[in-house]
mmCIF file of C-alpha atoms in Angstrom:
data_model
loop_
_atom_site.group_PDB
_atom_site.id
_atom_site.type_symbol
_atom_site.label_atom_id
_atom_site.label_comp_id
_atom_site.label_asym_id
_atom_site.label_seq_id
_atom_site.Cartn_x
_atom_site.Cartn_y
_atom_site.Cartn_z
ATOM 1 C CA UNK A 1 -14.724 8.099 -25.568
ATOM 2 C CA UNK A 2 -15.348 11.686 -25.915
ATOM 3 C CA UNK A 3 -18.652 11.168 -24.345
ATOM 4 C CA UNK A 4 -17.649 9.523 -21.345
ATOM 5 C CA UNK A 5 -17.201 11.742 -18.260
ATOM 6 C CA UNK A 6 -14.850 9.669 -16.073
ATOM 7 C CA UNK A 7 -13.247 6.737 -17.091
ATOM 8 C CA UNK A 8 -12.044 4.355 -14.056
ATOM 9 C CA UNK A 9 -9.403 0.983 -14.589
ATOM 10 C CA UNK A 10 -9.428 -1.506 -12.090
ATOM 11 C CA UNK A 11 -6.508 -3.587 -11.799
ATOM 12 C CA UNK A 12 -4.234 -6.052 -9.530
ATOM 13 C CA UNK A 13 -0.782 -7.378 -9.484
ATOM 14 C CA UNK A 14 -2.138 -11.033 -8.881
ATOM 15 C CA UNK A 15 -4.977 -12.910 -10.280
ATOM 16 C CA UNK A 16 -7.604 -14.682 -7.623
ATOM 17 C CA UNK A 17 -7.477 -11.494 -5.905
ATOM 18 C CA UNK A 18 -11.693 -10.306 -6.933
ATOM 19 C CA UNK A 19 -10.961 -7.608 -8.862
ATOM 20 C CA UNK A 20 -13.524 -9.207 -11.413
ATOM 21 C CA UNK A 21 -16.024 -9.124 -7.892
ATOM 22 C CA UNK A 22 -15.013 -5.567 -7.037
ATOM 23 C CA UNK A 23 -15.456 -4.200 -11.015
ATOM 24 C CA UNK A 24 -19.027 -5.971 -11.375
ATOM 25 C CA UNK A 25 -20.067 -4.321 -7.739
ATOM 26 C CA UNK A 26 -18.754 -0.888 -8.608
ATOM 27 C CA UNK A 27 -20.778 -1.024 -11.657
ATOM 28 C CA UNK A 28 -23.856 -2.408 -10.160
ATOM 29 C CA UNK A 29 -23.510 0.363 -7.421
ATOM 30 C CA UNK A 30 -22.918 3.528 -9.920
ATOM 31 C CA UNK A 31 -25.895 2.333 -11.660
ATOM 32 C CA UNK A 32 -27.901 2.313 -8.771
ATOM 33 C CA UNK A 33 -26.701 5.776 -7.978
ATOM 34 C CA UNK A 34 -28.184 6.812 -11.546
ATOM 35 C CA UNK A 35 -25.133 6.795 -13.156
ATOM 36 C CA UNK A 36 -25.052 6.277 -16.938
ATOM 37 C CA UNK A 37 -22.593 2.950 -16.597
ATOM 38 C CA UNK A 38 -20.433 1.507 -18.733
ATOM 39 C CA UNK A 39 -18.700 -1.799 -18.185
ATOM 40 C CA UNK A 40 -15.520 -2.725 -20.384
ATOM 41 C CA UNK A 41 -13.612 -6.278 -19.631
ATOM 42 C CA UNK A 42 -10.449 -6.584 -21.764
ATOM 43 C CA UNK A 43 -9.870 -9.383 -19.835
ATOM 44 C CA UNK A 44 -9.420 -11.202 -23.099
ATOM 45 C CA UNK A 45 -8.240 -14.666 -21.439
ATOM 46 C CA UNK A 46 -10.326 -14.843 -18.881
ATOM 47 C CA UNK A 47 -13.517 -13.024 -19.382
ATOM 48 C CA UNK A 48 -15.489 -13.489 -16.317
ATOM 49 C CA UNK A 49 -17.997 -10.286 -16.175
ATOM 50 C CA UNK A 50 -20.766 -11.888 -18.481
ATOM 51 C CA UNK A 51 -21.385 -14.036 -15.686
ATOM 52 C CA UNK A 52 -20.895 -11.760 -13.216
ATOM 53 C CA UNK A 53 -23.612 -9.552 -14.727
ATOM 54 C CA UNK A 54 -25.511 -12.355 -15.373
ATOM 55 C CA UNK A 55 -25.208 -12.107 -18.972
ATOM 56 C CA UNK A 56 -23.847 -15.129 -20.353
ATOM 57 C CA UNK A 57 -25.494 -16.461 -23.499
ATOM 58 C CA UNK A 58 -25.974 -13.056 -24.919
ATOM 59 C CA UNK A 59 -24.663 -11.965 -28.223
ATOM 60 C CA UNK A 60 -23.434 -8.129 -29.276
ATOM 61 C CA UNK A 61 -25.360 -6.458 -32.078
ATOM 62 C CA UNK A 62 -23.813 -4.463 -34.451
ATOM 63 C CA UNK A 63 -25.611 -0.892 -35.684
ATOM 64 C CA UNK A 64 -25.285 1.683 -37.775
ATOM 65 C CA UNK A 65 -23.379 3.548 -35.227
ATOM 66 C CA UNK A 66 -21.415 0.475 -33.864
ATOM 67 C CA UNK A 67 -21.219 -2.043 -32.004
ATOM 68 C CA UNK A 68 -23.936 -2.135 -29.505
ATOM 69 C CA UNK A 69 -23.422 -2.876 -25.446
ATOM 70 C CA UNK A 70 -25.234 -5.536 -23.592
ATOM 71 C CA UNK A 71 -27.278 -4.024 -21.197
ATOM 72 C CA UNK A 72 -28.018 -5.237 -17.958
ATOM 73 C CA UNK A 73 -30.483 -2.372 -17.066
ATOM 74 C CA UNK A 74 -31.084 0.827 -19.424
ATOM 75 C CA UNK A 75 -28.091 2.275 -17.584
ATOM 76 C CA UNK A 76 -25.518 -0.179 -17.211
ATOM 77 C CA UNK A 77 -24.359 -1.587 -20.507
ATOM 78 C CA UNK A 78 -21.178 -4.039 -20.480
ATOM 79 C CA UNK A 79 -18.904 -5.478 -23.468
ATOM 80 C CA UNK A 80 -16.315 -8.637 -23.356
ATOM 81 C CA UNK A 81 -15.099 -10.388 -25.534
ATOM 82 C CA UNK A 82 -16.813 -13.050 -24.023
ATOM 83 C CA UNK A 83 -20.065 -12.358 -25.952
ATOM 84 C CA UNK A 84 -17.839 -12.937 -28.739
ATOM 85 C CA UNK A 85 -17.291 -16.685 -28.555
ATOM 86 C CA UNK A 86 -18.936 -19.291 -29.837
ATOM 87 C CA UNK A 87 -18.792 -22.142 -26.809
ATOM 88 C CA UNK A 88 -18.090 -20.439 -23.493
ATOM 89 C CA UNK A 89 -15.233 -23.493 -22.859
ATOM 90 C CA UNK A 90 -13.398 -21.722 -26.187
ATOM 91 C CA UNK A 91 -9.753 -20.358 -25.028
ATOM 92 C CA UNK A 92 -8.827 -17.519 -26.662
ATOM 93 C CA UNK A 93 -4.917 -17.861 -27.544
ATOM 94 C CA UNK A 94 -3.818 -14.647 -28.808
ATOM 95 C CA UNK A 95 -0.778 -12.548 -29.094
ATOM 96 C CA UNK A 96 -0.461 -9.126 -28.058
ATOM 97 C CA UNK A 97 -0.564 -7.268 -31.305
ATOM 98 C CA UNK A 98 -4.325 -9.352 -32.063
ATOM 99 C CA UNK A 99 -5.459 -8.410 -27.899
ATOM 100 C CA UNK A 100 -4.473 -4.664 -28.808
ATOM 101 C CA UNK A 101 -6.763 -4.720 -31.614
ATOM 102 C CA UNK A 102 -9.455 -6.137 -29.873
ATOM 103 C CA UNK A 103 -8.784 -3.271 -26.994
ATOM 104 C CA UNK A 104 -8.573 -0.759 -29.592
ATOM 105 C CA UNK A 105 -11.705 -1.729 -30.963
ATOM 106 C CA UNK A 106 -13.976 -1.762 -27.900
ATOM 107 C CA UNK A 107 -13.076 1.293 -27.396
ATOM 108 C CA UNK A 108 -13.459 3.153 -30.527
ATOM 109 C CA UNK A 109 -16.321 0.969 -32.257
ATOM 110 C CA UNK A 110 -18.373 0.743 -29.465
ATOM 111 C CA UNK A 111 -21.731 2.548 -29.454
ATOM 112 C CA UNK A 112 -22.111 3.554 -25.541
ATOM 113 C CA UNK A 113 -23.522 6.817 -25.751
ATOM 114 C CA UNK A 114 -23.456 9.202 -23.019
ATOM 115 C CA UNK A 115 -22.036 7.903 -19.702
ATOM 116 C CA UNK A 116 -21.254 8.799 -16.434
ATOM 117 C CA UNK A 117 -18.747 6.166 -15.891
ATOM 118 C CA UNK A 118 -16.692 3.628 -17.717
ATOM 119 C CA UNK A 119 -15.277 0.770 -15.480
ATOM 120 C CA UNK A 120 -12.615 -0.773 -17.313
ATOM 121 C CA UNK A 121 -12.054 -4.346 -15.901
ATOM 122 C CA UNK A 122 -8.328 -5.559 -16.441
ATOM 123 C CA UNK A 123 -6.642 -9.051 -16.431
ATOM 124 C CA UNK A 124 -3.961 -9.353 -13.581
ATOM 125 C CA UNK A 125 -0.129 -8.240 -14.166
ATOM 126 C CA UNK A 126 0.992 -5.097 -16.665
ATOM 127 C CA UNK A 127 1.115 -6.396 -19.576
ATOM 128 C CA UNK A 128 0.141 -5.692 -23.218
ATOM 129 C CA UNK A 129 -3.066 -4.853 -22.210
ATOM 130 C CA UNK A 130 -2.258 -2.476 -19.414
ATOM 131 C CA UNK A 131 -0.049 -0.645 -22.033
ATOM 132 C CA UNK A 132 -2.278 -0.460 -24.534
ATOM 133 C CA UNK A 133 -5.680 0.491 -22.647
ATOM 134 C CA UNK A 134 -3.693 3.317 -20.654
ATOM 135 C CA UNK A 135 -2.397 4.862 -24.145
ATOM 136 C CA UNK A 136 -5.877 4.903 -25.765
ATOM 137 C CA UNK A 137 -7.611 6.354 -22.766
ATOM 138 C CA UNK A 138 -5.033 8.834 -21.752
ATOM 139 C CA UNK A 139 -5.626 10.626 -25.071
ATOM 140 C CA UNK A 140 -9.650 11.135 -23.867
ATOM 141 C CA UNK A 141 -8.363 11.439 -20.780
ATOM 142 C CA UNK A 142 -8.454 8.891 -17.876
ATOM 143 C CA UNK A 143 -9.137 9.499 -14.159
ATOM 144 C CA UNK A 144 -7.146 6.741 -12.786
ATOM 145 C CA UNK A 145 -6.760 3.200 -11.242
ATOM 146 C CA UNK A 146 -7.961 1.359 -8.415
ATOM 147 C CA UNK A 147 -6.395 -2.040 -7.348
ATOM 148 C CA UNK A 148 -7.284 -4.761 -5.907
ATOM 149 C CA UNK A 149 -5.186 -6.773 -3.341
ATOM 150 C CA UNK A 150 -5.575 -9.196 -0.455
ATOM 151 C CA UNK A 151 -3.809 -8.742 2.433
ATOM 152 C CA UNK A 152 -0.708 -11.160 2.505
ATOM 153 C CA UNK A 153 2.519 -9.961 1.408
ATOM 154 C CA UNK A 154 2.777 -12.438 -1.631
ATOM 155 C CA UNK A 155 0.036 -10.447 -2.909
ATOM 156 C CA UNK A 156 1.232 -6.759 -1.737
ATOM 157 C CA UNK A 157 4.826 -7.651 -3.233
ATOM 158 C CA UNK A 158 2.856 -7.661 -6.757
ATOM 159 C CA UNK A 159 0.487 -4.752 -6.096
ATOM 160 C CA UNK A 160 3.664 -2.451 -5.671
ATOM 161 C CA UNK A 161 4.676 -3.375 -9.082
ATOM 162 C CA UNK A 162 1.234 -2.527 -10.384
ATOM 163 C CA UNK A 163 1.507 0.815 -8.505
ATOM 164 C CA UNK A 164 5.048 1.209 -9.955
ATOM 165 C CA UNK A 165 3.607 1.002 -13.538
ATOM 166 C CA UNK A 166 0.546 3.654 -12.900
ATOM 167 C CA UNK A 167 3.487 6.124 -11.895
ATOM 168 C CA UNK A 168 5.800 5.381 -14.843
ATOM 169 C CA UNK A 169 2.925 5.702 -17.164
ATOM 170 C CA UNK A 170 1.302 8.391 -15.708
ATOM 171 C CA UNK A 171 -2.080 6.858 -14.716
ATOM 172 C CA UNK A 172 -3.028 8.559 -11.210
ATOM 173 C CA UNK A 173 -3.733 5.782 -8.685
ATOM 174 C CA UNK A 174 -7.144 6.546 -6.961
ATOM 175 C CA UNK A 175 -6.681 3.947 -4.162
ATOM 176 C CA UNK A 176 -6.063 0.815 -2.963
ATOM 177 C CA UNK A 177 -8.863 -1.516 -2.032
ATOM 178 C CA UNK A 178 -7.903 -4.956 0.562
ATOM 179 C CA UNK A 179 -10.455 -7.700 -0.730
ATOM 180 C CA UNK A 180 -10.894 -10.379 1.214
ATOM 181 C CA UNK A 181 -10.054 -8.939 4.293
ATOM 182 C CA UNK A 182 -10.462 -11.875 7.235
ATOM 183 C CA UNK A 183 -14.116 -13.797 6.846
ATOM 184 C CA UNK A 184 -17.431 -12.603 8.325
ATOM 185 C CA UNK A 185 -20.616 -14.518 8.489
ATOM 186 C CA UNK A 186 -23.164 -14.707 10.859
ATOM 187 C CA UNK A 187 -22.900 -17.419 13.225
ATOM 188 C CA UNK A 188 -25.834 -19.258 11.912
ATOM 189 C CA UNK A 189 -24.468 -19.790 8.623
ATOM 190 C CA UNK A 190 -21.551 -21.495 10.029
ATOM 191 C CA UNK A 191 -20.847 -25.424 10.436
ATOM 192 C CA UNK A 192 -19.183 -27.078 12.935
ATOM 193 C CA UNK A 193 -17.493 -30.233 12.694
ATOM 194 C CA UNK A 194 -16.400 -32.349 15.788
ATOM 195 C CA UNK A 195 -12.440 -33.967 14.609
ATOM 196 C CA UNK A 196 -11.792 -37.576 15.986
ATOM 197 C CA UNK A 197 -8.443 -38.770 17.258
ATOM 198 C CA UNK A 198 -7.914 -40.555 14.026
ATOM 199 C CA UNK A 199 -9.306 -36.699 11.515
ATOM 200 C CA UNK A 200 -12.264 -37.720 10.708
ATOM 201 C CA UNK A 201 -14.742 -35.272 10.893
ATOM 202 C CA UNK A 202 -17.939 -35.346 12.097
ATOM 203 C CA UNK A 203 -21.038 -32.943 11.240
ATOM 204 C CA UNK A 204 -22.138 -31.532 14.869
ATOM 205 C CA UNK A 205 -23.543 -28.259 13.207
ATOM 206 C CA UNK A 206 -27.099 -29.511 14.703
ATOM 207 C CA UNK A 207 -26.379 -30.396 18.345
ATOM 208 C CA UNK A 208 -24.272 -26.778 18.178
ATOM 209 C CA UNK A 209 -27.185 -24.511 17.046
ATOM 210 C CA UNK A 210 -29.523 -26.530 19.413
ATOM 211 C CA UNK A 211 -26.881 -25.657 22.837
ATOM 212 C CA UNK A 212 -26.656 -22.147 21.754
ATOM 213 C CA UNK A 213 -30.520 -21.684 21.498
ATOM 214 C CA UNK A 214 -30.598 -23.477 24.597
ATOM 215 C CA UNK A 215 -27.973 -22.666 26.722
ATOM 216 C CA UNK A 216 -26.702 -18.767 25.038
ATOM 217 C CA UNK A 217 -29.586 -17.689 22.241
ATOM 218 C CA UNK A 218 -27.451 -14.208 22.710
ATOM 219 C CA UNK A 219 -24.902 -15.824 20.241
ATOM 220 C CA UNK A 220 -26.920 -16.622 17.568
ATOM 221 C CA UNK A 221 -26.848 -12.862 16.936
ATOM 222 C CA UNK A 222 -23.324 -12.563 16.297
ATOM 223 C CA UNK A 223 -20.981 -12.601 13.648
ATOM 224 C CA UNK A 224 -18.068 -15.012 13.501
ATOM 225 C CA UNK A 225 -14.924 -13.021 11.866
ATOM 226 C CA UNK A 226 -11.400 -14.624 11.533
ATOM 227 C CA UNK A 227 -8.342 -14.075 9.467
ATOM 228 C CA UNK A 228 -7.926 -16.123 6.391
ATOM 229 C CA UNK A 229 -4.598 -14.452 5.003
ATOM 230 C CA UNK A 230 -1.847 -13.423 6.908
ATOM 231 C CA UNK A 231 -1.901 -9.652 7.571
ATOM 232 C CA UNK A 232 0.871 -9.431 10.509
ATOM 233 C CA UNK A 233 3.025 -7.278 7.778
ATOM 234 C CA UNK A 234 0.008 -4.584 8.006
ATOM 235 C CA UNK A 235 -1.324 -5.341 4.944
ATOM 236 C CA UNK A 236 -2.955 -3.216 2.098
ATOM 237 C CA UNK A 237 -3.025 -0.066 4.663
ATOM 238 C CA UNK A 238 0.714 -0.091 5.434
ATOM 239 C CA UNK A 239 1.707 -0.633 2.065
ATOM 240 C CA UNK A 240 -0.500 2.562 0.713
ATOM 241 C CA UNK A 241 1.383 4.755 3.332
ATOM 242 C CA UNK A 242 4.630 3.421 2.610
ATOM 243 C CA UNK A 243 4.205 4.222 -1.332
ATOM 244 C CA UNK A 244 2.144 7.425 -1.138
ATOM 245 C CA UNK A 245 -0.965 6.276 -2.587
ATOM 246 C CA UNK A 246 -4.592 6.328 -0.785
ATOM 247 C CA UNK A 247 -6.021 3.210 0.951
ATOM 248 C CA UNK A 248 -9.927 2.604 0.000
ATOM 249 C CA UNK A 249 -10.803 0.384 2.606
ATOM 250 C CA UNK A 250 -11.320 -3.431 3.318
ATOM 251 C CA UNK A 251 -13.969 -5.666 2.378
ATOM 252 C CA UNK A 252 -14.373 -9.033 4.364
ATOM 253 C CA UNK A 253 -14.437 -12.713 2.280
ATOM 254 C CA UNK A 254 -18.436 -13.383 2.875
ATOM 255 C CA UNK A 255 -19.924 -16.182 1.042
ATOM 256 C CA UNK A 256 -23.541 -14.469 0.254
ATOM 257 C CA UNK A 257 -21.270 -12.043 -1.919
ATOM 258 C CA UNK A 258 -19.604 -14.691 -3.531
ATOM 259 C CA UNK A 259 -23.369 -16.297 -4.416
ATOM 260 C CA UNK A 260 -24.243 -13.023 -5.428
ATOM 261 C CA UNK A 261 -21.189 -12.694 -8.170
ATOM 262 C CA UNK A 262 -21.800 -16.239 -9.278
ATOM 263 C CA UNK A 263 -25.463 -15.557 -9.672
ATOM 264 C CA UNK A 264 -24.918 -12.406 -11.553
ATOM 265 C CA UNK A 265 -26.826 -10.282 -9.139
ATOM 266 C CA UNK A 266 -25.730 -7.195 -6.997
ATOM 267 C CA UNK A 267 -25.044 -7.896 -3.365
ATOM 268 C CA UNK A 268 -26.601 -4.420 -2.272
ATOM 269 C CA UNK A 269 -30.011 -5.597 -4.086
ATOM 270 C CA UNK A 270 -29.620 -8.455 -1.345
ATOM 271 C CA UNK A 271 -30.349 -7.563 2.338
ATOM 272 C CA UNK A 272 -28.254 -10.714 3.648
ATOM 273 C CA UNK A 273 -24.734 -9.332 1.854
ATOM 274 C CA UNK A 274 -25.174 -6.744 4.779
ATOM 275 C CA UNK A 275 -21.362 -7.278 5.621
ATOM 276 C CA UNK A 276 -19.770 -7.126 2.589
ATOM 277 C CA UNK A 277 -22.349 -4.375 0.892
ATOM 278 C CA UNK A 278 -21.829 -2.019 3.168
ATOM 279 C CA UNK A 279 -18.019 -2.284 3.152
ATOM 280 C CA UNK A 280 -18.183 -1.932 -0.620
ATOM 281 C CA UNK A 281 -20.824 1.054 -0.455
ATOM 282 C CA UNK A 282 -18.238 3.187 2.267
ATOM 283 C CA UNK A 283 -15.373 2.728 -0.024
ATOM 284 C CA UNK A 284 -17.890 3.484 -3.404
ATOM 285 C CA UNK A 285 -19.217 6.494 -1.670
ATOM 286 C CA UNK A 286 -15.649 7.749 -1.323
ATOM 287 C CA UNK A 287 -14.767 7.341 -4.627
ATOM 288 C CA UNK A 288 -17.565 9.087 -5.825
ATOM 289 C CA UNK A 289 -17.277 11.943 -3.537
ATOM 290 C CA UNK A 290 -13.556 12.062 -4.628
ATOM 291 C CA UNK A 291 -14.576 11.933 -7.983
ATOM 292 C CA UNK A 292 -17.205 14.230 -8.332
ATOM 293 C CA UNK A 293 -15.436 17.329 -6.480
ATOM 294 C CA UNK A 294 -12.202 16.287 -9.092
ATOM 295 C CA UNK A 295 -14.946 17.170 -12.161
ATOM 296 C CA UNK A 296 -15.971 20.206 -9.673
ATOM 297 C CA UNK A 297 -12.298 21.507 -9.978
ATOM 298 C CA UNK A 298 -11.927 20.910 -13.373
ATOM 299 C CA UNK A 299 -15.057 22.949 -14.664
ATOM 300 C CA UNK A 300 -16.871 18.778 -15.916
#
């Protein structure tokens, strides 16, 4: 760990949230920035970066100076325990003492080298693993957390637990990011249904795009936005001022970035994530910046 610069957690208070989404994107973004990358999941239960990163099927290699990352490019190397098993259908039913081991080992037997950045992907809650990963890194030294909410208040009520633990541990919260934040998608990739007296429903996506090109081609250039989750409480941005801590930004629910996460790919490689890539690029430019001028300060 001694040759990793800055070393980032991402975490949430509920799972379902995309903090899986946001810690494959971040990496995928540093590494187009020509960061050396690291990407650590100690999800142990629910591994979900291998496919992500479109790495499932692949195996870790072990070499004389430890174990070895899978690497997605020559700067972005990942590790999960989800190389580790043998049918990717296996649950892995563990108890804490066996997942700190596991933590404690992809940390200190890992081979990674010299990197920029290591994004430490965690499972929901603050649990054993939370404990553990926050008192191996804090001896190296550990820049902080980001979390990952959505905007209803039966998420926010756990996020403020998960920014209660970061301050009774000591692990500086580096912002707050609202996933999921209303859907966008251009109006052409929308269907429309036509609901009968009785609920059926009846595909009129067809006739719809026809009347528009028709009657209003002007609309076929917009994008149709509406809230999914209820935000009336102000969401992730009132809840950051109310406990102190700095709010990221919001990223929209658009389908083309949830493609691009189940295709393993990154959505900024992909010219029609435009909505959600360039939400996620403002609020990974800030970090960056923030991070940077911190090593600036601090003589790294």
């Amino acid at each position: 760990m001694a040759t990793v610069k800055h070393k980032i957690l991402v975490l949430s208070g509920k799972g379902g949230v995309g903090k899986s989404t946001f810690s494959a994107q971040l990496a995928f973004a540093l590494a187009a920035k020509d960061f050396q990358v690291g990407l650590l999941d100690i999800d142990i239960c629910g591994p979900s970066i291998p496919k992500m990163l479109g790495l499932e099927g692949q195996e870790i290699h072990q070499s004389n100076l430890g174990w070895s990352p899978v690497y997605v490019e020559s700067n972005l190397g990942v590790m999960s325990i989800g190389f580790m098993l043998p049918n990717p259908d296996e649950a892995v039913i563990w108890r804490g003492p066996r997942k700190n081991g596991i933590i404690k080992q992809f940390l200190k037997d890992v081979y990674w080298g010299e990197l920029d950045f290591l994004v430490v992907d965690a499972p929901p809650g603050t649990s054993d693993e939370h404990i553990s990963i926050v008192q191996y890194l804090q001896e190296t030294g550990i820049d902080g957390a980001i979390i990952v909410t959505t905007p209803q208040q039966v998420s926010l009520i756990d996020v403020r637990k998960e920014v209660s633990f970061c301050k009774k541990v000591g692990l500086q919260v580096l912002g707050v990011v609202e996933n999921m934040s209303g859907l966008s998608q251009p109006l052409l990739d929308f269907k429309f249904l036509k609901v009968t007296e009785t609920g059926e429903e009846k595909n009129v996506t067809e006739w719809a795009m026809e009347y528009m090109k028709e009657k209003a081609p002007e609309l076929l250039d917009l994008v149709g936005f509406t809230e999914v989750f209820d935000s009336s409480g102000g969401g992730a941005a009132k809840m950051c001022s109310d406990m102190g801590v700095p709010f990221l930004g919001k990223v929209p629910m658009d389908p083309r970035l949830c493609k691009a996460a189940e295709e393993g790919r990154s959505c900024f490689d992909d010219t029609k994530c435009g909505l959600s890539a360039a939400a996620l690029k403002r609020i990974i430019d800030k970090l960056v910046a923030s991070e940077m001028f911190s090593s600036m300060e601090n003589g790294v």
